[in-house]
Structures are given as structure tokens and as C-alpha cells.
PDB file of C-alpha atoms in Angstrom:
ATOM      1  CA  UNK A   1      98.440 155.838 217.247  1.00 69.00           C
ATOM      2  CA  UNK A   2      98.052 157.839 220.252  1.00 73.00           C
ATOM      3  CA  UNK A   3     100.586 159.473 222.703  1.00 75.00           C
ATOM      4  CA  UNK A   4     100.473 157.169 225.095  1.00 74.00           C
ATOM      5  CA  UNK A   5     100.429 153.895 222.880  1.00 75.00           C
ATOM      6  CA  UNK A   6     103.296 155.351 220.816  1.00 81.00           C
ATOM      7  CA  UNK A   7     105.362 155.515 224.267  1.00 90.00           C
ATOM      8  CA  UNK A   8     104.595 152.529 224.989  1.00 89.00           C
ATOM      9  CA  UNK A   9     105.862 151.070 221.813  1.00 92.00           C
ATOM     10  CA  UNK A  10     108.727 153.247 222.203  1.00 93.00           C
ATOM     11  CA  UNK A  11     109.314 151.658 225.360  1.00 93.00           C
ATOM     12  CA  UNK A  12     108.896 147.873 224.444  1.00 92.00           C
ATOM     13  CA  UNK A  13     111.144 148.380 221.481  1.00 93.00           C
ATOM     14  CA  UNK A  14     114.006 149.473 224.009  1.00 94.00           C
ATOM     15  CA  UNK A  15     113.327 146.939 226.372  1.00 93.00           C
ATOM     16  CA  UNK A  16     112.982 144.234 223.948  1.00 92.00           C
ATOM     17  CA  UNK A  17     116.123 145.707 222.026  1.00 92.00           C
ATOM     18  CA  UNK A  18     118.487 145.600 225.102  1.00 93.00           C
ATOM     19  CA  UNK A  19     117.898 142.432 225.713  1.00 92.00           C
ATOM     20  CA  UNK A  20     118.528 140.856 222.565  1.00 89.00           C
ATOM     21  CA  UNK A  21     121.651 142.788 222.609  1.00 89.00           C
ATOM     22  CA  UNK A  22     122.581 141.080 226.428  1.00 89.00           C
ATOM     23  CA  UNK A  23     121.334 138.078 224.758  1.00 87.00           C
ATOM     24  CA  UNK A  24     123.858 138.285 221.695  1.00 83.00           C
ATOM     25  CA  UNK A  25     126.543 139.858 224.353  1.00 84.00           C
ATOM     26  CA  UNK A  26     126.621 136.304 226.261  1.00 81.00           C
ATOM     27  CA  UNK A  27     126.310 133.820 223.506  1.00 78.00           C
ATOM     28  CA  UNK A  28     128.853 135.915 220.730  1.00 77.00           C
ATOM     29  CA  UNK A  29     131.956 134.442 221.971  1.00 72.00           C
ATOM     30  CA  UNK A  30     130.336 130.312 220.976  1.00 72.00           C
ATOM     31  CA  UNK A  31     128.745 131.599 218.327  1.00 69.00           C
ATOM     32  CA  UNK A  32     132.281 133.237 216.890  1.00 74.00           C
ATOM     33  CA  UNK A  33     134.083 129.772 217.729  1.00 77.00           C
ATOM     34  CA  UNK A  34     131.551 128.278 216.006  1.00 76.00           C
ATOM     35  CA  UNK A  35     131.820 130.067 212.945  1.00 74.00           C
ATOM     36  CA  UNK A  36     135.902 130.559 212.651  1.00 77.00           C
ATOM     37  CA  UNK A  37     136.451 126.349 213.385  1.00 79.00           C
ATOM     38  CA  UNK A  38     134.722 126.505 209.919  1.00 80.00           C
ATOM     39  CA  UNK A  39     137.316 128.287 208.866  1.00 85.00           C
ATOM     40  CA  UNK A  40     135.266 129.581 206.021  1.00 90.00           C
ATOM     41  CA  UNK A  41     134.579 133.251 205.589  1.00 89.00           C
ATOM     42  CA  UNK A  42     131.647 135.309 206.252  1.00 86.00           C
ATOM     43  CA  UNK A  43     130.825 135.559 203.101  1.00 90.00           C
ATOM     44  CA  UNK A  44     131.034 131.757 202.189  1.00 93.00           C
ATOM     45  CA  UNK A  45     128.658 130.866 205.142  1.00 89.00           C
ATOM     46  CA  UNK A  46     126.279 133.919 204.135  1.00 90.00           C
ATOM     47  CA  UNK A  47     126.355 132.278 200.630  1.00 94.00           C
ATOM     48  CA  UNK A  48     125.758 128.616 202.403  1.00 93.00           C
ATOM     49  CA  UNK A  49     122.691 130.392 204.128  1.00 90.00           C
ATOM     50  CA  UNK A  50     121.273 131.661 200.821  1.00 91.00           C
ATOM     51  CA  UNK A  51     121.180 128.133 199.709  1.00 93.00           C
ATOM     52  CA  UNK A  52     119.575 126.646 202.508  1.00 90.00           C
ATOM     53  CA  UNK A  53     116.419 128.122 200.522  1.00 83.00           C
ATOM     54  CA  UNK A  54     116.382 124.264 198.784  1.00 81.00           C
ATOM     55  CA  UNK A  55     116.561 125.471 195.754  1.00 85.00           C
ATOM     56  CA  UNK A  56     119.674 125.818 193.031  1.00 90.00           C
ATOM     57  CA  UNK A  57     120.353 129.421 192.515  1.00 91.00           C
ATOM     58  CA  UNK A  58     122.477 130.930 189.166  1.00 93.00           C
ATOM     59  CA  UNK A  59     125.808 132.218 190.862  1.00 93.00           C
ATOM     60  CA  UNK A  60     125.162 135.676 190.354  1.00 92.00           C
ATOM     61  CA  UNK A  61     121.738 135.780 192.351  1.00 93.00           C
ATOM     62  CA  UNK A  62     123.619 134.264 195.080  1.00 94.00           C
ATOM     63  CA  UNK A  63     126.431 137.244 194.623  1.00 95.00           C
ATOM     64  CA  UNK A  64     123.440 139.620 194.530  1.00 94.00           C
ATOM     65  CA  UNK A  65     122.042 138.217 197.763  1.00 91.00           C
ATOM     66  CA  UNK A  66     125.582 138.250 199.561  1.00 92.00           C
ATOM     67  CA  UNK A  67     126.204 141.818 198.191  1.00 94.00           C
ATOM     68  CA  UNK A  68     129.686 140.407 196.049  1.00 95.00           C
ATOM     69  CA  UNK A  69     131.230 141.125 192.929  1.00 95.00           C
ATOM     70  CA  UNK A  70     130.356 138.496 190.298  1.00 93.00           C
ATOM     71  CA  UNK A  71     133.772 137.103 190.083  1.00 95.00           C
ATOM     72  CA  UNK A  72     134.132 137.205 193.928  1.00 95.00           C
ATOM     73  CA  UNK A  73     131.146 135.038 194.345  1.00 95.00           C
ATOM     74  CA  UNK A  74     133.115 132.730 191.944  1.00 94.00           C
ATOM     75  CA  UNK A  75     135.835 131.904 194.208  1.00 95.00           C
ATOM     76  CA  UNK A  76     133.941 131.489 196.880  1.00 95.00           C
ATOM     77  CA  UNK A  77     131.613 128.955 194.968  1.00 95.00           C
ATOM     78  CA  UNK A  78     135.287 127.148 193.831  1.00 95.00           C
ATOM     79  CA  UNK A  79     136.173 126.830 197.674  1.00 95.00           C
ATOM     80  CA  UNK A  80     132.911 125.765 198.929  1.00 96.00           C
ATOM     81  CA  UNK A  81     132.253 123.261 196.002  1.00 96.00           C
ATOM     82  CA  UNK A  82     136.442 122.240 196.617  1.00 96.00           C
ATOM     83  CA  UNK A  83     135.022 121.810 200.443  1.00 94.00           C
ATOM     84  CA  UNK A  84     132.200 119.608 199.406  1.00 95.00           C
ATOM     85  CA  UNK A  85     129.412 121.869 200.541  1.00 95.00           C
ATOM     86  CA  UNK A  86     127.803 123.077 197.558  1.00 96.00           C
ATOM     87  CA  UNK A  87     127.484 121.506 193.978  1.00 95.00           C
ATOM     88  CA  UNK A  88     127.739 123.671 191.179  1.00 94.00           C
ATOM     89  CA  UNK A  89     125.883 122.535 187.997  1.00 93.00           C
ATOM     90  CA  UNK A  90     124.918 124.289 184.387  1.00 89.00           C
ATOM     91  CA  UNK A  91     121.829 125.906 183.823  1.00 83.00           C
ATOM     92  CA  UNK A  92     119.209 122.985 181.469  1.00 85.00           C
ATOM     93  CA  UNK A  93     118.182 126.252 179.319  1.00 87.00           C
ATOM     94  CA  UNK A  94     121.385 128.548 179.811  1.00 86.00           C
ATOM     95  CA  UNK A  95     125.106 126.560 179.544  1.00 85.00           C
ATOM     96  CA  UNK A  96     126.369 129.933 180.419  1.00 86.00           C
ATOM     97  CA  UNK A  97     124.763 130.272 183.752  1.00 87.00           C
ATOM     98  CA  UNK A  98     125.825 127.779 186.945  1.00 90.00           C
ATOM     99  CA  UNK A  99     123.326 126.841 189.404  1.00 93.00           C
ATOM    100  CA  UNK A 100     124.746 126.429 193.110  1.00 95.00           C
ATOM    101  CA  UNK A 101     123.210 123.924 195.626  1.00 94.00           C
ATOM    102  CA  UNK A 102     123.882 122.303 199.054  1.00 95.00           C
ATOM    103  CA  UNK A 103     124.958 119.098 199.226  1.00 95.00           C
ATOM    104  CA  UNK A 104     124.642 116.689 202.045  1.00 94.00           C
ATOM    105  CA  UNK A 105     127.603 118.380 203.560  1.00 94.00           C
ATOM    106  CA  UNK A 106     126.347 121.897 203.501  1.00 93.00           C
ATOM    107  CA  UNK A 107     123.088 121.016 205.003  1.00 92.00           C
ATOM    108  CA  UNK A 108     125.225 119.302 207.557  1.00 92.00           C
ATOM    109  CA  UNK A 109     127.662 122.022 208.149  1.00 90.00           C
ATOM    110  CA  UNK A 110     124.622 124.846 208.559  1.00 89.00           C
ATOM    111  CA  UNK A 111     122.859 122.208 211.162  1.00 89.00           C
ATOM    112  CA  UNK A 112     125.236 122.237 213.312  1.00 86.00           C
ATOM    113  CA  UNK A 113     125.933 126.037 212.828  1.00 84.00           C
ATOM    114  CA  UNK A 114     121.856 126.369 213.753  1.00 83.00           C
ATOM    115  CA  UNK A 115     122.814 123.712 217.089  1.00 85.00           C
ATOM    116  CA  UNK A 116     125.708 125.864 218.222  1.00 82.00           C
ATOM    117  CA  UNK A 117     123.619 129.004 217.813  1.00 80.00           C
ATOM    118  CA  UNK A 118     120.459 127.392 219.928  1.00 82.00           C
ATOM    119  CA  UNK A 119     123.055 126.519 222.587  1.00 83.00           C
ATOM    120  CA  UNK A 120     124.683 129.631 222.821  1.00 84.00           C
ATOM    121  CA  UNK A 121     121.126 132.005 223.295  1.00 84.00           C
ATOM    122  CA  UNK A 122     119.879 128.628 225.534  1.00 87.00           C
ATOM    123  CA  UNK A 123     122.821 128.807 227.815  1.00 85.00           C
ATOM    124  CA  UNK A 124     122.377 132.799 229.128  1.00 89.00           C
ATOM    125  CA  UNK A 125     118.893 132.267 229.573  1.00 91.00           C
ATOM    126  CA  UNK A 126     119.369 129.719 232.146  1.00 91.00           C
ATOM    127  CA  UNK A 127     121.005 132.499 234.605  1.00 90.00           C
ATOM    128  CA  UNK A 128     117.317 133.706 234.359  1.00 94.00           C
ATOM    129  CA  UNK A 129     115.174 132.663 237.410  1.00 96.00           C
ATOM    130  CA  UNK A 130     112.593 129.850 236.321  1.00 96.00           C
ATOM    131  CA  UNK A 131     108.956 131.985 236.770  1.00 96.00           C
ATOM    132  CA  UNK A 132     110.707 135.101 234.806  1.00 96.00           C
ATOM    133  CA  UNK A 133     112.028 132.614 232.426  1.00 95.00           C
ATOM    134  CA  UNK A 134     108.419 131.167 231.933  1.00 96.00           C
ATOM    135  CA  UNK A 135     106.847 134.598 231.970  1.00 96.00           C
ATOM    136  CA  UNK A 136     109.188 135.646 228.816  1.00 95.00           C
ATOM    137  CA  UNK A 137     108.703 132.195 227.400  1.00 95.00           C
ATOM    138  CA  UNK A 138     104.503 133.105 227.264  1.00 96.00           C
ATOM    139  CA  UNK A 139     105.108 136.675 226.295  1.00 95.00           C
ATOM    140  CA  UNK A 140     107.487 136.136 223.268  1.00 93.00           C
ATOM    141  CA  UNK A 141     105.644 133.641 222.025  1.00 93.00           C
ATOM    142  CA  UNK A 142     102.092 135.386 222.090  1.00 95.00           C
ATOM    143  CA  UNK A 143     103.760 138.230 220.340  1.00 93.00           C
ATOM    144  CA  UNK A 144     105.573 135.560 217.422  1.00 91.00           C
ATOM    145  CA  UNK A 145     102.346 135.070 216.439  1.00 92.00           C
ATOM    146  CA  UNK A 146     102.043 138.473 214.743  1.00 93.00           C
ATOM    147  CA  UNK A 147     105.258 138.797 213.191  1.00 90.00           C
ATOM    148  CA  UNK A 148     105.954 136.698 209.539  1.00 89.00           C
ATOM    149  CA  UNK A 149     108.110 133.381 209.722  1.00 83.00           C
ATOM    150  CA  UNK A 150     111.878 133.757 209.513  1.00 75.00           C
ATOM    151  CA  UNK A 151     113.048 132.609 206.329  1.00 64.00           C
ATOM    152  CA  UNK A 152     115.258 129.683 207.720  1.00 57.00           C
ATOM    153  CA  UNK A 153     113.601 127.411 210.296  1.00 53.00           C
ATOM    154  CA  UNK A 154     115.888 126.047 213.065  1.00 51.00           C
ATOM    155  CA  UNK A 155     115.605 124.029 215.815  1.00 48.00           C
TER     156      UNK A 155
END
């Protein structure tokens, strides 16, 4: 890449990085509310958002994925199956290994985690004047085009 092109990369990144960061600033407070009415730990709704994958993972992938100790990721799996949110079933091959899932509940739970979150980033942007807005609107959408699919879709 050339001097100039580099720079200009350079300078996108910082522009693109201060916003998010304005972005996050305005909507962190709902977004915190959100998360602490749960009134489950970070952890617990990281491990409810490894789940959301659809598919029943062995408790110590899920510990892996969080970054927590085996028996840590136990607990956690006791509260959030005592909560309703995840089921917890044995292995068909393995009796030793339990598979977590999301029930009904946890989808429902992380949906309305994903709503608050889309309100809280919706709500700054609306300070933004309407032919700016729909500039940004074009431009971050040509460029989400060339970047892979998040892992969790949201609405």
C-alpha cells in the first residue's frame, strides 16, 4: 500500500474509531441499565450469548469461550438453568459431559437485550442532522459489504 493510501487508512480508522466511541459514550448508560435489571453477571449473559449460536454446547466449551474456570462455568450454568434461561442436558454419547442450551426464556431475555441495545445507538444518532445522517447511512453500509457477518444477527 502506498504512502498516501496508508494515511488515508490511518485516517478513516481514527475517524471511524472516535465515533463509535461517541456512539458507545451516549448509549452506555441504557445499555448498563439494561444489562444490571438482569441482574445476572457479565459472565452469565456472555455465556447466554455463546448459546445464542442454536446449538447445545458441552459446559466446558462454553467456559472456554467465556474465558472461566470449569467449575465457575458450573455455577453459572446452575443459576441460569435455576433462572429458566438455559437447559442443561447429558451428552447421547458422553453421560459425563452436559450440553447447555437456550430455552424460550433465554432467547427472550437476549431479544430484548439486542432491542435495548438498537435503541440506545438509534437514539444518539437522531441528534445527527437528517442529510449527514443519510450520508453515513450510504457510506457504512457500502463499506458492510466488505467486512464478514457478525456472528449474532440483531435487529
Amino acid at each position: 500500500m502506498s504512502a498516501p493510501a496508508t494515511s488515508a487508512v490511518e485516517a478513516t480508522a481514527t475517524a471511524v474509531a472516535d465515533f463509535i466511541d461517541r456512539l458507545l459514550s451516549a448509549a452506555q448508560l441504557t445499555a448498563v441499565e439494561a444489562v444490571a435489571a438482569t441482574e445476572l453477571t457479565v459472565s452469565q449473559l456472555r455465556m447466554l450469548f455463546v448459546l445464542a449460536c442454536g446449538k447445545a454446547c458441552p459446559v466446558h466449551e462454553v467456559a472456554d469461550e467465556v474465558g472461566l474456570s470449569l467449575p465457575a462455568a458450573g455455577r453459572a450454568a446452575d443459576r441460569l438453568v435455576a433462572l429458566g434461561f438455559v437447559d442443561r442436558r447429558e451428552d447421547a454419547q458422553d453421560r459425563r459431559v452436559k450440553r447447555l442450551s437456550l430455552t424460550g426464556s433465554g432467547h427472550d431475555l437476549l431479544t430484548e437485550q439486542f432491542r435495548v441495545h438498537s435503541h440506545s445507538v438509534r437514539a444518539p444518532l437522531q441528534a445527527i442532522p437528517e442529510d449527514v445522517r443519510d450520508r453515513l447511512h450510504q457510506a457504512v453500509a457500502a463499506a458492510a459489504a466488505y467486512l464478514p457477518p457478525p456472528l449474532v444477527h440483531h435487529a
